[in-house]
Every structure is written in structure tokens, then in C-alpha cells.
């Protein structure tokens, strides 16, 4: 009888584990990525940035608040925890490093590094101060050292340039 009870408990716990849903924040990020991927891969970069701001900002027309950055970090962390085993090593390392850097800098300080006018929100133009957008998709722009002033971005973030360059690989 005891063995039957143990087997039933194991079966029940296995079934429960298989039914465990991913965190809601992870699902939100994945849903955004699924919707944004066609835009970000084929349309001009501005459309991808706009989609990102719509997802990340509570008031996208105004910009990103410190609270928005904290929420985004929580969501991205949940997504990363859920999906990291599915990511290729380069993606896993880049995203993991970006999350660690964001944690090390802190949301308020990170926000302050981009909020040039000190009004409490990071606008699209402030966010892209070191990036020159054109008609190419965002990924192509971010891979182009001529379109991203990586030295200026490294100074803004207080990072050594090689670490910042590692995020763009």
C-alpha cells in the first residue's frame, strides 16, 4: 500500500510539473517578441523602436520612467529564466551579461544616464542619443559600428568599451 501511495504521489507531482505554466511576465515578453519580430527584421528601425516603447513604457508617447525600467527588467528576467535553455550560447551570454549589467547599474541610475533633461522620462530621442537610425532594420543598425557610437554609449554607461562591444556581438 505504501509503495502504491508513493507511486501515486510521484505521478501526481510529475503531472503537476508538466502543467506548470511559464511566469506571466515571461509570456508577455514572448508574445511581444513574436509580434515584433516581423517588424524588427524587415521594417525600418524606427518601427521596431516604437514597438519596443509601446511594450516597455506605461506612457509610450512620453517615454520610459524608472518604474517602466524596473518592470521591464523583471519581465526580461522571467523570460530569460524560462527560455535560456532554448537560446544559443551567444544569445544566452549576451542577454545574461546585459541583465547583469542592468542589475549592477540599477534602474534609477540607468534611467538617469539617458534622461538628459532630467524630466523623469527617457524619450525616444534620449534613448537613441548614440544611435543613428535609417531605413535598415534595427539589428543591422546595431551591428554597424558607424551607426552606433559605441564609445559614447560606453562612456554614458560607465563601461569599458570591450564589455559594451561584447553586447553587440
JSON list of C-alpha atoms in Angstrom, two decimals:
[
{"chain": "A", "resi": 1, "resn": "UNK", "atom": "CA", "xyz": [0.00, 0.00, 0.00]},
{"chain": "A", "resi": 2, "resn": "UNK", "atom": "CA", "xyz": [2.81, 2.35, 0.88]},
{"chain": "A", "resi": 3, "resn": "UNK", "atom": "CA", "xyz": [4.51, 1.82, -2.49]},
{"chain": "A", "resi": 4, "resn": "UNK", "atom": "CA", "xyz": [1.24, 2.50, -4.31]},
{"chain": "A", "resi": 5, "resn": "UNK", "atom": "CA", "xyz": [0.86, 5.77, -2.38]},
{"chain": "A", "resi": 6, "resn": "UNK", "atom": "CA", "xyz": [4.41, 6.83, -3.29]},
{"chain": "A", "resi": 7, "resn": "UNK", "atom": "CA", "xyz": [3.82, 5.98, -6.96]},
{"chain": "A", "resi": 8, "resn": "UNK", "atom": "CA", "xyz": [0.57, 7.95, -6.99]},
{"chain": "A", "resi": 9, "resn": "UNK", "atom": "CA", "xyz": [2.25, 10.96, -5.37]},
{"chain": "A", "resi": 10, "resn": "UNK", "atom": "CA", "xyz": [5.10, 10.82, -7.91]},
{"chain": "A", "resi": 11, "resn": "UNK", "atom": "CA", "xyz": [2.64, 10.58, -10.79]},
{"chain": "A", "resi": 12, "resn": "UNK", "atom": "CA", "xyz": [0.61, 13.48, -9.44]},
{"chain": "A", "resi": 13, "resn": "UNK", "atom": "CA", "xyz": [3.69, 15.66, -8.89]},
{"chain": "A", "resi": 14, "resn": "UNK", "atom": "CA", "xyz": [5.01, 14.83, -12.37]},
{"chain": "A", "resi": 15, "resn": "UNK", "atom": "CA", "xyz": [1.67, 15.72, -13.93]},
{"chain": "A", "resi": 16, "resn": "UNK", "atom": "CA", "xyz": [1.58, 18.96, -11.94]},
{"chain": "A", "resi": 17, "resn": "UNK", "atom": "CA", "xyz": [5.12, 19.84, -13.02]},
{"chain": "A", "resi": 18, "resn": "UNK", "atom": "CA", "xyz": [4.22, 19.24, -16.66]},
{"chain": "A", "resi": 19, "resn": "UNK", "atom": "CA", "xyz": [1.22, 21.55, -16.30]},
{"chain": "A", "resi": 20, "resn": "UNK", "atom": "CA", "xyz": [3.25, 24.34, -14.69]},
{"chain": "A", "resi": 21, "resn": "UNK", "atom": "CA", "xyz": [2.78, 27.43, -16.74]},
{"chain": "A", "resi": 22, "resn": "UNK", "atom": "CA", "xyz": [5.62, 29.81, -17.51]},
{"chain": "A", "resi": 23, "resn": "UNK", "atom": "CA", "xyz": [5.58, 33.03, -15.49]},
{"chain": "A", "resi": 24, "resn": "UNK", "atom": "CA", "xyz": [3.09, 35.60, -16.79]},
{"chain": "A", "resi": 25, "resn": "UNK", "atom": "CA", "xyz": [5.90, 38.12, -17.35]},
{"chain": "A", "resi": 26, "resn": "UNK", "atom": "CA", "xyz": [7.76, 35.58, -19.48]},
{"chain": "A", "resi": 27, "resn": "UNK", "atom": "CA", "xyz": [4.65, 35.01, -21.58]},
{"chain": "A", "resi": 28, "resn": "UNK", "atom": "CA", "xyz": [4.21, 38.79, -22.04]},
{"chain": "A", "resi": 29, "resn": "UNK", "atom": "CA", "xyz": [7.77, 39.13, -23.32]},
{"chain": "A", "resi": 30, "resn": "UNK", "atom": "CA", "xyz": [7.46, 36.13, -25.63]},
{"chain": "A", "resi": 31, "resn": "UNK", "atom": "CA", "xyz": [4.18, 37.45, -27.01]},
{"chain": "A", "resi": 32, "resn": "UNK", "atom": "CA", "xyz": [5.83, 40.82, -27.66]},
{"chain": "A", "resi": 33, "resn": "UNK", "atom": "CA", "xyz": [8.80, 39.14, -29.35]},
{"chain": "A", "resi": 34, "resn": "UNK", "atom": "CA", "xyz": [6.51, 37.06, -31.56]},
{"chain": "A", "resi": 35, "resn": "UNK", "atom": "CA", "xyz": [4.60, 40.18, -32.65]},
{"chain": "A", "resi": 36, "resn": "UNK", "atom": "CA", "xyz": [7.65, 42.43, -33.01]},
{"chain": "A", "resi": 37, "resn": "UNK", "atom": "CA", "xyz": [9.92, 40.02, -34.85]},
{"chain": "A", "resi": 38, "resn": "UNK", "atom": "CA", "xyz": [8.47, 40.61, -38.34]},
{"chain": "A", "resi": 39, "resn": "UNK", "atom": "CA", "xyz": [8.57, 44.37, -37.75]},
{"chain": "A", "resi": 40, "resn": "UNK", "atom": "CA", "xyz": [12.11, 44.38, -36.38]},
{"chain": "A", "resi": 41, "resn": "UNK", "atom": "CA", "xyz": [13.51, 42.07, -39.04]},
{"chain": "A", "resi": 42, "resn": "UNK", "atom": "CA", "xyz": [12.07, 43.76, -42.11]},
{"chain": "A", "resi": 43, "resn": "UNK", "atom": "CA", "xyz": [10.93, 47.30, -41.42]},
{"chain": "A", "resi": 44, "resn": "UNK", "atom": "CA", "xyz": [12.97, 50.43, -40.76]},
{"chain": "A", "resi": 45, "resn": "UNK", "atom": "CA", "xyz": [14.48, 50.52, -37.28]},
{"chain": "A", "resi": 46, "resn": "UNK", "atom": "CA", "xyz": [12.19, 53.30, -36.04]},
{"chain": "A", "resi": 47, "resn": "UNK", "atom": "CA", "xyz": [9.20, 50.94, -36.30]},
{"chain": "A", "resi": 48, "resn": "UNK", "atom": "CA", "xyz": [10.98, 48.39, -34.10]},
{"chain": "A", "resi": 49, "resn": "UNK", "atom": "CA", "xyz": [11.94, 51.03, -31.53]},
{"chain": "A", "resi": 50, "resn": "UNK", "atom": "CA", "xyz": [8.35, 52.29, -31.48]},
{"chain": "A", "resi": 51, "resn": "UNK", "atom": "CA", "xyz": [7.09, 48.73, -30.92]},
{"chain": "A", "resi": 52, "resn": "UNK", "atom": "CA", "xyz": [9.57, 48.34, -28.06]},
{"chain": "A", "resi": 53, "resn": "UNK", "atom": "CA", "xyz": [8.46, 51.57, -26.43]},
{"chain": "A", "resi": 54, "resn": "UNK", "atom": "CA", "xyz": [4.81, 50.53, -26.73]},
{"chain": "A", "resi": 55, "resn": "UNK", "atom": "CA", "xyz": [5.70, 47.34, -24.88]},
{"chain": "A", "resi": 56, "resn": "UNK", "atom": "CA", "xyz": [8.05, 48.78, -22.27]},
{"chain": "A", "resi": 57, "resn": "UNK", "atom": "CA", "xyz": [6.62, 52.18, -21.38]},
{"chain": "A", "resi": 58, "resn": "UNK", "atom": "CA", "xyz": [3.45, 52.78, -19.40]},
{"chain": "A", "resi": 59, "resn": "UNK", "atom": "CA", "xyz": [3.14, 56.07, -21.33]},
{"chain": "A", "resi": 60, "resn": "UNK", "atom": "CA", "xyz": [4.97, 55.40, -24.61]},
{"chain": "A", "resi": 61, "resn": "UNK", "atom": "CA", "xyz": [4.44, 58.87, -26.06]},
{"chain": "A", "resi": 62, "resn": "UNK", "atom": "CA", "xyz": [6.15, 60.45, -23.04]},
{"chain": "A", "resi": 63, "resn": "UNK", "atom": "CA", "xyz": [8.92, 57.86, -22.65]},
{"chain": "A", "resi": 64, "resn": "UNK", "atom": "CA", "xyz": [10.32, 55.40, -20.12]},
{"chain": "A", "resi": 65, "resn": "UNK", "atom": "CA", "xyz": [10.05, 56.03, -16.39]},
{"chain": "A", "resi": 66, "resn": "UNK", "atom": "CA", "xyz": [12.21, 54.41, -13.72]},
{"chain": "A", "resi": 67, "resn": "UNK", "atom": "CA", "xyz": [9.22, 52.23, -12.86]},
{"chain": "A", "resi": 68, "resn": "UNK", "atom": "CA", "xyz": [8.98, 51.14, -16.51]},
{"chain": "A", "resi": 69, "resn": "UNK", "atom": "CA", "xyz": [12.64, 50.11, -16.48]},
{"chain": "A", "resi": 70, "resn": "UNK", "atom": "CA", "xyz": [12.17, 48.12, -13.26]},
{"chain": "A", "resi": 71, "resn": "UNK", "atom": "CA", "xyz": [9.13, 46.36, -14.70]},
{"chain": "A", "resi": 72, "resn": "UNK", "atom": "CA", "xyz": [10.94, 45.65, -17.96]},
{"chain": "A", "resi": 73, "resn": "UNK", "atom": "CA", "xyz": [13.90, 44.17, -16.07]},
{"chain": "A", "resi": 74, "resn": "UNK", "atom": "CA", "xyz": [11.57, 41.89, -14.10]},
{"chain": "A", "resi": 75, "resn": "UNK", "atom": "CA", "xyz": [9.80, 40.76, -17.26]},
{"chain": "A", "resi": 76, "resn": "UNK", "atom": "CA", "xyz": [13.02, 40.15, -19.16]},
{"chain": "A", "resi": 77, "resn": "UNK", "atom": "CA", "xyz": [14.45, 38.23, -16.22]},
{"chain": "A", "resi": 78, "resn": "UNK", "atom": "CA", "xyz": [11.39, 35.99, -16.10]},
{"chain": "A", "resi": 79, "resn": "UNK", "atom": "CA", "xyz": [11.58, 35.41, -19.85]},
{"chain": "A", "resi": 80, "resn": "UNK", "atom": "CA", "xyz": [15.31, 34.68, -19.70]},
{"chain": "A", "resi": 81, "resn": "UNK", "atom": "CA", "xyz": [14.82, 32.18, -16.89]},
{"chain": "A", "resi": 82, "resn": "UNK", "atom": "CA", "xyz": [12.10, 30.46, -18.89]},
{"chain": "A", "resi": 83, "resn": "UNK", "atom": "CA", "xyz": [13.86, 30.47, -22.28]},
{"chain": "A", "resi": 84, "resn": "UNK", "atom": "CA", "xyz": [17.60, 30.41, -21.58]},
{"chain": "A", "resi": 85, "resn": "UNK", "atom": "CA", "xyz": [17.94, 26.68, -22.23]},
{"chain": "A", "resi": 86, "resn": "UNK", "atom": "CA", "xyz": [16.48, 27.25, -25.71]},
{"chain": "A", "resi": 87, "resn": "UNK", "atom": "CA", "xyz": [18.84, 30.09, -26.59]},
{"chain": "A", "resi": 88, "resn": "UNK", "atom": "CA", "xyz": [22.07, 29.54, -28.47]},
{"chain": "A", "resi": 89, "resn": "UNK", "atom": "CA", "xyz": [25.17, 30.17, -26.39]},
{"chain": "A", "resi": 90, "resn": "UNK", "atom": "CA", "xyz": [25.89, 33.60, -27.89]},
{"chain": "A", "resi": 91, "resn": "UNK", "atom": "CA", "xyz": [22.34, 34.79, -27.17]},
{"chain": "A", "resi": 92, "resn": "UNK", "atom": "CA", "xyz": [22.38, 33.33, -23.68]},
{"chain": "A", "resi": 93, "resn": "UNK", "atom": "CA", "xyz": [25.68, 35.04, -22.84]},
{"chain": "A", "resi": 94, "resn": "UNK", "atom": "CA", "xyz": [24.76, 38.42, -24.36]},
{"chain": "A", "resi": 95, "resn": "UNK", "atom": "CA", "xyz": [21.35, 38.58, -22.70]},
{"chain": "A", "resi": 96, "resn": "UNK", "atom": "CA", "xyz": [22.72, 37.30, -19.40]},
{"chain": "A", "resi": 97, "resn": "UNK", "atom": "CA", "xyz": [25.50, 39.91, -19.47]},
{"chain": "A", "resi": 98, "resn": "UNK", "atom": "CA", "xyz": [23.03, 42.67, -20.30]},
{"chain": "A", "resi": 99, "resn": "UNK", "atom": "CA", "xyz": [20.80, 41.65, -17.38]},
{"chain": "A", "resi": 100, "resn": "UNK", "atom": "CA", "xyz": [23.78, 41.52, -15.02]},
{"chain": "A", "resi": 101, "resn": "UNK", "atom": "CA", "xyz": [24.93, 44.95, -16.15]},
{"chain": "A", "resi": 102, "resn": "UNK", "atom": "CA", "xyz": [21.43, 46.37, -15.71]},
{"chain": "A", "resi": 103, "resn": "UNK", "atom": "CA", "xyz": [21.29, 44.91, -12.20]},
{"chain": "A", "resi": 104, "resn": "UNK", "atom": "CA", "xyz": [24.74, 46.25, -11.36]},
{"chain": "A", "resi": 105, "resn": "UNK", "atom": "CA", "xyz": [23.92, 49.75, -12.59]},
{"chain": "A", "resi": 106, "resn": "UNK", "atom": "CA", "xyz": [20.41, 49.77, -11.12]},
{"chain": "A", "resi": 107, "resn": "UNK", "atom": "CA", "xyz": [17.20, 51.01, -12.73]},
{"chain": "A", "resi": 108, "resn": "UNK", "atom": "CA", "xyz": [17.30, 54.55, -11.31]},
{"chain": "A", "resi": 109, "resn": "UNK", "atom": "CA", "xyz": [20.92, 55.13, -12.26]},
{"chain": "A", "resi": 110, "resn": "UNK", "atom": "CA", "xyz": [20.45, 53.56, -15.70]},
{"chain": "A", "resi": 111, "resn": "UNK", "atom": "CA", "xyz": [17.44, 55.80, -16.26]},
{"chain": "A", "resi": 112, "resn": "UNK", "atom": "CA", "xyz": [19.42, 58.86, -15.18]},
{"chain": "A", "resi": 113, "resn": "UNK", "atom": "CA", "xyz": [22.17, 58.07, -17.68]},
{"chain": "A", "resi": 114, "resn": "UNK", "atom": "CA", "xyz": [19.71, 58.58, -20.53]},
{"chain": "A", "resi": 115, "resn": "UNK", "atom": "CA", "xyz": [17.30, 61.17, -19.08]},
{"chain": "A", "resi": 116, "resn": "UNK", "atom": "CA", "xyz": [19.34, 64.10, -20.37]},
{"chain": "A", "resi": 117, "resn": "UNK", "atom": "CA", "xyz": [16.84, 66.82, -19.48]},
{"chain": "A", "resi": 118, "resn": "UNK", "atom": "CA", "xyz": [16.07, 65.37, -16.04]},
{"chain": "A", "resi": 119, "resn": "UNK", "atom": "CA", "xyz": [12.30, 65.39, -16.56]},
{"chain": "A", "resi": 120, "resn": "UNK", "atom": "CA", "xyz": [11.78, 61.85, -15.23]},
{"chain": "A", "resi": 121, "resn": "UNK", "atom": "CA", "xyz": [11.26, 60.10, -18.57]},
{"chain": "A", "resi": 122, "resn": "UNK", "atom": "CA", "xyz": [13.64, 58.82, -21.23]},
{"chain": "A", "resi": 123, "resn": "UNK", "atom": "CA", "xyz": [12.27, 59.85, -24.59]},
{"chain": "A", "resi": 124, "resn": "UNK", "atom": "CA", "xyz": [12.92, 58.02, -27.83]},
{"chain": "A", "resi": 125, "resn": "UNK", "atom": "CA", "xyz": [15.48, 60.64, -28.86]},
{"chain": "A", "resi": 126, "resn": "UNK", "atom": "CA", "xyz": [17.28, 60.38, -25.48]},
{"chain": "A", "resi": 127, "resn": "UNK", "atom": "CA", "xyz": [17.29, 56.59, -25.72]},
{"chain": "A", "resi": 128, "resn": "UNK", "atom": "CA", "xyz": [18.79, 56.78, -29.19]},
{"chain": "A", "resi": 129, "resn": "UNK", "atom": "CA", "xyz": [21.27, 59.59, -28.50]},
{"chain": "A", "resi": 130, "resn": "UNK", "atom": "CA", "xyz": [24.19, 57.36, -29.52]},
{"chain": "A", "resi": 131, "resn": "UNK", "atom": "CA", "xyz": [22.40, 55.60, -32.39]},
{"chain": "A", "resi": 132, "resn": "UNK", "atom": "CA", "xyz": [21.69, 56.85, -35.90]},
{"chain": "A", "resi": 133, "resn": "UNK", "atom": "CA", "xyz": [18.57, 55.24, -37.35]},
{"chain": "A", "resi": 134, "resn": "UNK", "atom": "CA", "xyz": [17.98, 54.85, -41.05]},
{"chain": "A", "resi": 135, "resn": "UNK", "atom": "CA", "xyz": [15.83, 52.67, -43.31]},
{"chain": "A", "resi": 136, "resn": "UNK", "atom": "CA", "xyz": [17.57, 49.43, -42.29]},
{"chain": "A", "resi": 137, "resn": "UNK", "atom": "CA", "xyz": [16.13, 47.04, -39.69]},
{"chain": "A", "resi": 138, "resn": "UNK", "atom": "CA", "xyz": [17.32, 47.64, -36.14]},
{"chain": "A", "resi": 139, "resn": "UNK", "atom": "CA", "xyz": [19.55, 44.57, -35.99]},
{"chain": "A", "resi": 140, "resn": "UNK", "atom": "CA", "xyz": [21.57, 45.76, -38.98]},
{"chain": "A", "resi": 141, "resn": "UNK", "atom": "CA", "xyz": [21.96, 49.21, -37.45]},
{"chain": "A", "resi": 142, "resn": "UNK", "atom": "CA", "xyz": [23.08, 47.86, -34.08]},
{"chain": "A", "resi": 143, "resn": "UNK", "atom": "CA", "xyz": [25.66, 45.67, -35.83]},
{"chain": "A", "resi": 144, "resn": "UNK", "atom": "CA", "xyz": [27.07, 48.68, -37.71]},
{"chain": "A", "resi": 145, "resn": "UNK", "atom": "CA", "xyz": [29.76, 50.50, -35.69]},
{"chain": "A", "resi": 146, "resn": "UNK", "atom": "CA", "xyz": [29.20, 53.56, -37.89]},
{"chain": "A", "resi": 147, "resn": "UNK", "atom": "CA", "xyz": [25.55, 53.76, -36.82]},
{"chain": "A", "resi": 148, "resn": "UNK", "atom": "CA", "xyz": [26.17, 53.23, -33.10]},
{"chain": "A", "resi": 149, "resn": "UNK", "atom": "CA", "xyz": [28.65, 55.45, -31.32]},
{"chain": "A", "resi": 150, "resn": "UNK", "atom": "CA", "xyz": [29.80, 52.67, -29.02]},
{"chain": "A", "resi": 151, "resn": "UNK", "atom": "CA", "xyz": [32.48, 54.78, -27.36]},
{"chain": "A", "resi": 152, "resn": "UNK", "atom": "CA", "xyz": [29.87, 57.41, -26.41]},
{"chain": "A", "resi": 153, "resn": "UNK", "atom": "CA", "xyz": [27.49, 54.71, -25.21]},
{"chain": "A", "resi": 154, "resn": "UNK", "atom": "CA", "xyz": [30.24, 53.08, -23.13]},
{"chain": "A", "resi": 155, "resn": "UNK", "atom": "CA", "xyz": [31.02, 56.46, -21.53]},
{"chain": "A", "resi": 156, "resn": "UNK", "atom": "CA", "xyz": [27.32, 57.07, -20.87]},
{"chain": "A", "resi": 157, "resn": "UNK", "atom": "CA", "xyz": [27.01, 53.68, -19.16]},
{"chain": "A", "resi": 158, "resn": "UNK", "atom": "CA", "xyz": [30.36, 53.91, -17.39]},
{"chain": "A", "resi": 159, "resn": "UNK", "atom": "CA", "xyz": [31.55, 50.70, -19.00]},
{"chain": "A", "resi": 160, "resn": "UNK", "atom": "CA", "xyz": [34.82, 49.73, -20.63]},
{"chain": "A", "resi": 161, "resn": "UNK", "atom": "CA", "xyz": [34.36, 49.70, -24.39]},
{"chain": "A", "resi": 162, "resn": "UNK", "atom": "CA", "xyz": [35.25, 45.96, -24.75]},
{"chain": "A", "resi": 163, "resn": "UNK", "atom": "CA", "xyz": [32.39, 45.00, -22.43]},
{"chain": "A", "resi": 164, "resn": "UNK", "atom": "CA", "xyz": [29.92, 47.13, -24.38]},
{"chain": "A", "resi": 165, "resn": "UNK", "atom": "CA", "xyz": [31.22, 45.72, -27.65]},
{"chain": "A", "resi": 166, "resn": "UNK", "atom": "CA", "xyz": [30.54, 42.24, -26.26]},
{"chain": "A", "resi": 167, "resn": "UNK", "atom": "CA", "xyz": [26.86, 43.09, -26.05]},
{"chain": "A", "resi": 168, "resn": "UNK", "atom": "CA", "xyz": [26.74, 43.84, -29.77]},
{"chain": "A", "resi": 169, "resn": "UNK", "atom": "CA", "xyz": [28.21, 40.52, -30.90]}
]
